[in-house]
Amino acid sequence: MYRHFGEVEAAEKSPLYERVAVALSESDEALRAIEAAPARKRHPAVILAALHDLALAGRAPALAAAYAAADGDAAAAAAIDTLLRMTDTVVATAAHRQTRTNETGRCAVLYPAIAEAARRVGAHAVGLIDVGCSAGLNLNVDRVGITYSNGQSLGDPSSPVQMTSSTVGDRPVPTRALPEVVARVGIDLDPVDVTDADHARWLRACLWPDAPGHPEQAARLDAEMALSATTPPLLLRGDAVEVLPEAFARVPADALPVVTTTWALSRFPLERRLRFLHRLDEAAAGRTVAWVSAEGVGVAPAIPTLGDRRASGHSIIGLAVFGQSVLRAEAVGRCWSQGRLLAWLADS
């Protein structure tokens, strides 16, 4: 697994992680140390993030120096040494943390879809509920600036967080503004509090230290966390199917609850995805509810697949409105690379 990760998954994006992963695969002592972690937490991305976390915390200075110098051989030696010296710490971090990929392109997908949901039901205020929220950065979708390759823009042009997305196809992205956001609620099994220094460092640790654009990624993540810290969202810990009723209760009665899932449902077995859909339907017994999704083809229940194949490499942007036991579900677009490329399909 570690050799495959290094030679295949990391090879083009991170020479450092390629070298470190292959070195770990060749060390019997290192592999025995990794086996101390729970089976599902032995993946290279998790262990490497735990080691990176120690480097960022100043507890593995040789590894930090090797990463800063982009010295693969030194990084490999330092990673093995750190792992063997601090096995318990690495294993504990891996066991209690999840790797995070807060791609900012998600907002480029979410903003127009949430605004479209509000338009369709005539909502003047929305309450956002993000499932699989991590640190809840997507909940600031109205507080960032978004520029599309065709010249369109959405959000706040003066925001410290600016992002771009390329568009394809002949339909422009709708440019109507989001209504007032009156609630921001995140649900996650292990939510990340960006006001906690250890939590914030973990998000940084999940970035590959020499991946293309790493300095820009790190700077953008810091800006996103700083923005979120000014108005921290409400983060609810637990399984989404069980916690959703509490989340709906946190949205004022005169606002439209908009549930968002961005590549979160693929972690659910089919039975849980169907129960998730049922939860939305239950909530709609007393009020209109919207669901905006960006999920792989065929992952989001009730969202049309447009005839696309599951292994097509792109995702479907779905919009569903639940009201008085009536479900209206539509595929409003396609996206690639977690929102960095977008094709809007719906009539607006």
Short mmCIF file of C-alpha atoms in Angstrom, two decimals:
data_model
loop_
_atom_site.label_atom_id
_atom_site.label_comp_id
_atom_site.label_asym_id
_atom_site.label_seq_id
_atom_site.Cartn_x
_atom_site.Cartn_y
_atom_site.Cartn_z
CA MET A 1 0.00 0.00 0.00
CA TYR A 2 2.78 2.45 0.91
CA ARG A 3 4.81 1.62 -2.18
CA HIS A 4 1.73 2.08 -4.41
CA PHE A 5 0.93 5.38 -2.70
CA GLY A 6 4.45 6.65 -3.27
CA GLU A 7 5.01 5.40 -6.80
CA VAL A 8 1.50 6.05 -8.14
CA GLU A 9 -0.55 8.48 -6.04
CA ALA A 10 2.21 10.82 -4.89
CA ALA A 11 4.60 10.49 -7.83
CA GLU A 12 3.36 13.44 -9.87
CA LYS A 13 2.22 15.69 -7.02
CA SER A 14 4.73 15.30 -4.24
CA PRO A 15 8.32 14.07 -4.70
CA LEU A 16 8.75 14.34 -0.92
CA TYR A 17 5.80 12.08 -0.13
CA GLU A 18 6.83 9.73 -2.94
CA ARG A 19 10.24 9.29 -1.34
CA VAL A 20 8.93 9.06 2.23
CA ALA A 21 6.18 6.55 1.40
CA VAL A 22 8.55 4.27 -0.51
CA ALA A 23 11.09 4.47 2.33
CA LEU A 24 8.40 3.49 4.84
CA SER A 25 7.42 0.56 2.62
CA GLU A 26 11.02 -0.68 2.73
CA SER A 27 11.41 -0.47 6.52
CA ASP A 28 10.17 -3.47 8.49
CA GLU A 29 10.43 -1.45 11.71
CA ALA A 30 8.36 1.38 10.27
CA LEU A 31 5.68 -0.98 9.00
CA ARG A 32 5.46 -2.68 12.41
CA ALA A 33 4.99 0.74 14.01
CA ILE A 34 2.22 1.62 11.54
CA GLU A 35 0.48 -1.67 12.32
CA ALA A 36 -0.07 -0.34 15.86
CA ALA A 37 -2.72 1.97 14.38
CA PRO A 38 -6.29 0.75 13.79
CA ALA A 39 -6.51 -0.96 10.41
CA ARG A 40 -8.59 1.79 8.84
CA LYS A 41 -6.11 4.44 10.02
CA ARG A 42 -2.97 2.93 8.48
CA HIS A 43 -3.43 4.63 5.13
CA PRO A 44 -0.38 6.62 4.04
CA ALA A 45 -2.32 9.89 3.82
CA VAL A 46 -3.27 9.61 7.50
CA ILE A 47 0.16 8.56 8.81
CA LEU A 48 1.96 11.16 6.69
CA ALA A 49 -0.40 13.87 7.94
CA ALA A 50 0.27 12.78 11.54
CA LEU A 51 4.02 13.06 10.91
CA HIS A 52 3.54 16.45 9.22
CA ASP A 53 1.54 17.60 12.24
CA LEU A 54 4.51 16.81 14.49
CA ALA A 55 6.81 18.75 12.16
CA LEU A 56 4.50 21.79 12.21
CA ALA A 57 4.24 21.57 16.00
CA GLY A 58 8.02 21.80 16.34
CA ARG A 59 8.25 18.28 17.74
CA ALA A 60 10.07 16.81 14.72
CA PRO A 61 12.57 19.51 13.75
CA ALA A 62 14.65 17.28 11.45
CA LEU A 63 11.53 16.35 9.47
CA ALA A 64 10.42 20.00 9.34
CA ALA A 65 13.84 21.04 8.04
CA ALA A 66 13.84 18.30 5.39
CA TYR A 67 10.38 19.34 4.20
CA ALA A 68 11.43 23.00 4.09
CA ALA A 69 14.51 22.09 2.05
CA ALA A 70 12.52 19.71 -0.18
CA ASP A 71 15.18 17.09 0.53
CA GLY A 72 13.56 13.73 -0.16
CA ASP A 73 16.33 11.54 1.23
CA ALA A 74 16.56 13.57 4.45
CA ALA A 75 12.75 13.58 4.74
CA ALA A 76 12.62 9.79 4.37
CA ALA A 77 15.22 9.26 7.09
CA ALA A 78 13.61 11.82 9.40
CA ALA A 79 10.12 10.38 8.86
CA ILE A 80 11.25 6.88 9.83
CA ASP A 81 13.16 8.20 12.83
CA THR A 82 10.17 10.27 14.00
CA LEU A 83 7.78 7.37 13.53
CA LEU A 84 9.97 4.98 15.53
CA ARG A 85 10.68 7.49 18.32
CA MET A 86 7.10 8.75 18.62
CA THR A 87 5.04 5.77 17.54
CA ASP A 88 2.44 6.23 20.28
CA THR A 89 1.91 9.89 19.38
CA VAL A 90 1.67 9.22 15.64
CA VAL A 91 -0.76 6.33 16.19
CA ALA A 92 -2.90 8.35 18.61
CA THR A 93 -3.12 11.25 16.15
CA ALA A 94 -3.99 8.94 13.26
CA ALA A 95 -6.61 7.13 15.33
CA HIS A 96 -8.43 10.28 16.39
CA ARG A 97 -8.16 12.43 13.27
CA GLN A 98 -9.47 12.28 9.74
CA THR A 99 -7.63 13.65 6.73
CA ARG A 100 -9.20 16.83 5.44
CA THR A 101 -9.50 18.21 1.93
CA ASN A 102 -11.21 21.59 2.21
CA GLU A 103 -11.02 22.45 -1.46
CA THR A 104 -12.16 26.04 -1.90
CA GLY A 105 -13.60 25.25 -5.31
CA ARG A 106 -16.60 23.81 -3.51
CA CYS A 107 -17.95 27.30 -2.89
CA ALA A 108 -17.92 27.97 -6.63
CA VAL A 109 -20.39 25.09 -6.96
CA LEU A 110 -22.41 25.74 -3.82
CA TYR A 111 -23.03 29.47 -4.20
CA PRO A 112 -25.10 29.44 -7.44
CA ALA A 113 -26.93 26.24 -6.45
CA ILE A 114 -27.95 27.59 -3.02
CA ALA A 115 -29.05 30.87 -4.59
CA GLU A 116 -31.09 28.90 -7.13
CA ALA A 117 -32.74 26.88 -4.35
CA ALA A 118 -33.74 30.11 -2.57
CA ARG A 119 -35.11 31.57 -5.80
CA ARG A 120 -37.26 28.54 -6.52
CA VAL A 121 -39.04 28.70 -3.17
CA GLY A 122 -39.05 32.49 -2.83
CA ALA A 123 -36.87 32.44 0.30
CA HIS A 124 -35.53 35.74 1.64
CA ALA A 125 -33.25 34.06 4.19
CA VAL A 126 -31.48 30.71 4.38
CA GLY A 127 -29.96 28.55 7.08
CA LEU A 128 -27.02 26.47 5.90
CA ILE A 129 -26.46 22.92 7.18
CA ASP A 130 -23.25 21.34 5.88
CA VAL A 131 -22.96 17.56 6.26
CA GLY A 132 -19.41 16.27 6.57
CA CYS A 133 -18.38 19.83 7.34
CA SER A 134 -14.86 19.29 8.69
CA ALA A 135 -14.10 22.84 9.91
CA GLY A 136 -17.26 24.30 8.41
CA LEU A 137 -15.38 26.44 5.89
CA ASN A 138 -18.08 25.85 3.25
CA LEU A 139 -20.53 27.59 5.58
CA ASN A 140 -18.87 30.90 4.66
CA VAL A 141 -19.93 30.50 1.03
CA ASP A 142 -21.58 33.94 1.06
CA ARG A 143 -18.53 35.62 2.59
CA VAL A 144 -15.95 34.73 -0.07
CA GLY A 145 -15.32 36.10 -3.53
CA ILE A 146 -15.66 33.81 -6.55
CA THR A 147 -14.48 34.59 -10.08
CA TYR A 148 -15.33 32.34 -13.01
CA SER A 149 -13.22 32.02 -16.14
CA ASN A 150 -15.96 33.57 -18.30
CA GLY A 151 -15.72 36.83 -16.34
CA GLN A 152 -18.70 36.28 -14.04
CA SER A 153 -18.28 36.84 -10.32
CA LEU A 154 -20.25 36.04 -7.18
CA GLY A 155 -19.92 36.75 -3.49
CA ASP A 156 -17.86 39.42 -1.80
CA PRO A 157 -15.16 40.99 -4.01
CA SER A 158 -13.52 42.54 -0.92
CA SER A 159 -13.29 39.26 1.00
CA PRO A 160 -9.83 38.12 2.13
CA VAL A 161 -10.74 34.74 0.63
CA GLN A 162 -10.86 34.77 -3.16
CA MET A 163 -11.24 31.73 -5.39
CA THR A 164 -11.53 30.94 -9.07
CA SER A 165 -13.31 28.30 -11.12
CA SER A 166 -13.26 27.53 -14.82
CA THR A 167 -16.52 27.11 -16.69
CA VAL A 168 -17.37 25.01 -19.72
CA GLY A 169 -20.53 24.76 -21.80
CA ASP A 170 -22.83 27.40 -23.21
CA ARG A 171 -24.92 28.21 -20.14
CA PRO A 172 -23.64 30.89 -17.79
CA VAL A 173 -23.61 30.39 -14.05
CA PRO A 174 -26.56 32.23 -12.44
CA THR A 175 -25.31 35.46 -10.88
CA ARG A 176 -28.10 36.20 -8.41
CA ALA A 177 -26.89 36.90 -4.91
CA LEU A 178 -27.52 34.64 -1.96
CA PRO A 179 -30.19 35.88 0.43
CA GLU A 180 -29.24 36.59 4.03
CA VAL A 181 -27.65 33.63 5.80
CA VAL A 182 -29.18 33.48 9.29
CA ALA A 183 -27.75 30.15 10.52
CA ARG A 184 -24.55 28.22 9.85
CA VAL A 185 -24.56 24.65 11.17
CA GLY A 186 -22.01 21.95 10.44
CA ILE A 187 -22.30 18.22 11.10
CA ASP A 188 -19.28 15.94 11.28
CA LEU A 189 -18.13 12.83 13.13
CA ASP A 190 -15.02 14.78 14.09
CA PRO A 191 -15.61 18.51 13.54
CA VAL A 192 -12.60 20.81 13.43
CA ASP A 193 -12.66 24.00 15.50
CA VAL A 194 -10.48 26.56 13.70
CA THR A 195 -10.23 28.63 16.89
CA ASP A 196 -8.32 25.72 18.50
CA ALA A 197 -4.60 25.85 17.65
CA ASP A 198 -4.22 22.05 17.53
CA HIS A 199 -7.23 21.68 15.24
CA ALA A 200 -6.05 24.45 12.93
CA ARG A 201 -2.58 22.92 12.72
CA TRP A 202 -4.11 19.57 11.73
CA LEU A 203 -5.80 21.19 8.74
CA ARG A 204 -2.41 22.57 7.68
CA ALA A 205 -0.84 19.15 8.24
CA CYS A 206 -3.24 17.59 5.75
CA LEU A 207 -1.74 19.72 2.97
CA TRP A 208 1.10 17.93 1.19
CA PRO A 209 4.24 19.98 1.94
CA ASP A 210 5.57 20.18 -1.61
CA ALA A 211 2.43 19.74 -3.72
CA PRO A 212 2.04 22.17 -6.64
CA GLY A 213 0.77 25.50 -5.34
CA HIS A 214 1.38 24.56 -1.70
CA PRO A 215 2.33 28.09 -0.53
CA GLU A 216 -0.84 29.50 -2.13
CA GLN A 217 -2.92 26.64 -0.70
CA ALA A 218 -1.53 27.19 2.78
CA ALA A 219 -2.09 30.95 2.60
CA ARG A 220 -5.65 30.47 1.38
CA LEU A 221 -6.38 27.95 4.14
CA ASP A 222 -5.07 30.40 6.75
CA ALA A 223 -7.28 33.13 5.28
CA GLU A 224 -10.30 30.82 5.30
CA MET A 225 -9.72 29.83 8.91
CA ALA A 226 -9.27 33.45 9.95
CA LEU A 227 -12.51 34.39 8.20
CA SER A 228 -14.38 31.52 9.85
CA ALA A 229 -12.99 32.42 13.26
CA THR A 230 -14.59 35.87 13.07
CA THR A 231 -18.04 34.24 13.12
CA PRO A 232 -17.59 30.60 14.12
CA PRO A 233 -20.32 28.25 12.87
CA LEU A 234 -22.20 25.89 15.15
CA LEU A 235 -20.52 22.50 14.81
CA LEU A 236 -22.50 19.40 15.79
CA ARG A 237 -20.63 16.16 16.40
CA GLY A 238 -22.23 12.91 15.29
CA ASP A 239 -23.73 10.87 12.50
CA ALA A 240 -25.64 13.06 10.05
CA VAL A 241 -28.70 10.83 9.95
CA GLU A 242 -29.06 11.10 13.72
CA VAL A 243 -28.04 14.76 14.12
CA LEU A 244 -30.01 16.34 11.25
CA PRO A 245 -33.18 16.94 13.31
CA GLU A 246 -31.16 19.01 15.80
CA ALA A 247 -29.57 20.93 12.95
CA PHE A 248 -32.95 21.77 11.43
CA ALA A 249 -34.11 23.03 14.82
CA ARG A 250 -31.27 25.60 14.77
CA VAL A 251 -32.61 27.25 11.59
CA PRO A 252 -35.22 29.98 12.26
CA ALA A 253 -38.73 29.12 11.13
CA ASP A 254 -38.84 31.95 8.58
CA ALA A 255 -35.66 30.80 6.80
CA LEU A 256 -35.16 28.06 4.23
CA PRO A 257 -32.94 25.25 5.56
CA VAL A 258 -30.44 24.31 2.84
CA VAL A 259 -28.55 21.08 3.49
CA THR A 260 -25.29 20.77 1.55
CA THR A 261 -23.23 17.65 0.88
CA THR A 262 -19.98 17.86 -1.08
CA TRP A 263 -18.44 14.45 -1.67
CA ALA A 264 -19.69 13.36 1.75
CA LEU A 265 -22.29 10.72 0.89
CA SER A 266 -19.80 8.39 -0.77
CA ARG A 267 -18.67 7.47 2.75
CA PHE A 268 -22.21 6.24 3.53
CA PRO A 269 -23.44 2.78 2.55
CA LEU A 270 -26.54 2.85 0.37
CA GLU A 271 -28.86 2.14 3.30
CA ARG A 272 -27.54 5.20 5.18
CA ARG A 273 -27.86 7.38 2.09
CA LEU A 274 -31.50 6.37 1.78
CA ARG A 275 -32.06 7.10 5.49
CA PHE A 276 -30.43 10.49 4.97
CA LEU A 277 -32.94 11.19 2.19
CA HIS A 278 -35.74 10.06 4.49
CA ARG A 279 -34.55 12.50 7.17
CA LEU A 280 -34.86 15.36 4.70
CA ASP A 281 -38.35 14.21 3.78
CA GLU A 282 -39.32 14.03 7.47
CA ALA A 283 -38.12 17.58 8.06
CA ALA A 284 -40.20 18.77 5.12
CA ALA A 285 -43.40 17.69 6.87
CA GLY A 286 -43.36 21.01 8.70
CA ARG A 287 -41.43 23.31 6.35
CA THR A 288 -39.86 23.45 2.92
CA VAL A 289 -36.31 22.06 2.85
CA ALA A 290 -33.66 22.24 0.11
CA TRP A 291 -30.69 19.97 -0.50
CA VAL A 292 -27.71 20.96 -2.65
CA SER A 293 -25.27 18.17 -3.47
CA ALA A 294 -22.03 17.69 -5.34
CA GLU A 295 -21.44 13.96 -5.41
CA GLY A 296 -20.10 11.32 -7.75
CA VAL A 297 -22.42 10.02 -10.45
CA GLY A 298 -25.12 7.86 -8.86
CA VAL A 299 -24.08 8.58 -5.27
CA ALA A 300 -26.81 11.07 -4.27
CA PRO A 301 -30.20 9.31 -4.01
CA ALA A 302 -32.97 10.78 -6.19
CA ILE A 303 -30.60 13.07 -8.13
CA PRO A 304 -30.66 12.24 -11.88
CA THR A 305 -27.42 10.94 -13.36
CA LEU A 306 -28.05 12.42 -16.84
CA GLY A 307 -27.09 9.05 -18.29
CA ASP A 308 -23.49 9.53 -17.16
CA ARG A 309 -21.37 6.54 -16.19
CA ARG A 310 -20.30 6.09 -12.57
CA ALA A 311 -16.64 5.97 -13.56
CA SER A 312 -16.89 9.11 -15.70
CA GLY A 313 -14.52 11.12 -13.50
CA HIS A 314 -16.88 14.01 -12.81
CA SER A 315 -19.60 14.75 -10.27
CA ILE A 316 -23.24 15.78 -10.51
CA ILE A 317 -24.46 19.01 -8.92
CA GLY A 318 -27.91 18.24 -7.57
CA LEU A 319 -30.72 20.43 -6.29
CA ALA A 320 -33.68 18.90 -4.48
CA VAL A 321 -36.60 20.70 -2.87
CA PHE A 322 -38.78 18.87 -0.34
CA GLY A 323 -42.15 20.33 0.50
CA GLN A 324 -45.33 18.75 1.89
CA SER A 325 -44.18 15.26 0.87
CA VAL A 326 -43.40 16.41 -2.67
CA LEU A 327 -39.83 15.96 -3.89
CA ARG A 328 -38.49 17.89 -6.86
CA ALA A 329 -34.97 16.77 -7.71
CA GLU A 330 -32.84 17.98 -10.60
CA ALA A 331 -29.26 17.80 -11.82
CA VAL A 332 -28.29 21.44 -12.30
CA GLY A 333 -24.70 20.92 -13.39
CA ARG A 334 -21.55 18.87 -13.62
CA CYS A 335 -18.21 19.61 -12.00
CA TRP A 336 -14.66 18.29 -11.99
CA SER A 337 -11.71 18.55 -9.59
CA GLN A 338 -13.98 19.40 -6.65
CA GLY A 339 -15.37 22.52 -8.25
CA ARG A 340 -12.34 23.88 -10.04
CA LEU A 341 -14.17 23.17 -13.32
CA LEU A 342 -17.92 23.65 -13.65
CA ALA A 343 -20.62 23.19 -16.29
CA TRP A 344 -23.98 24.73 -15.39
CA LEU A 345 -26.94 22.95 -17.00
CA ALA A 346 -30.16 24.24 -15.46
CA ASP A 347 -32.47 26.89 -16.87
CA SER A 348 -32.58 29.90 -14.58
#
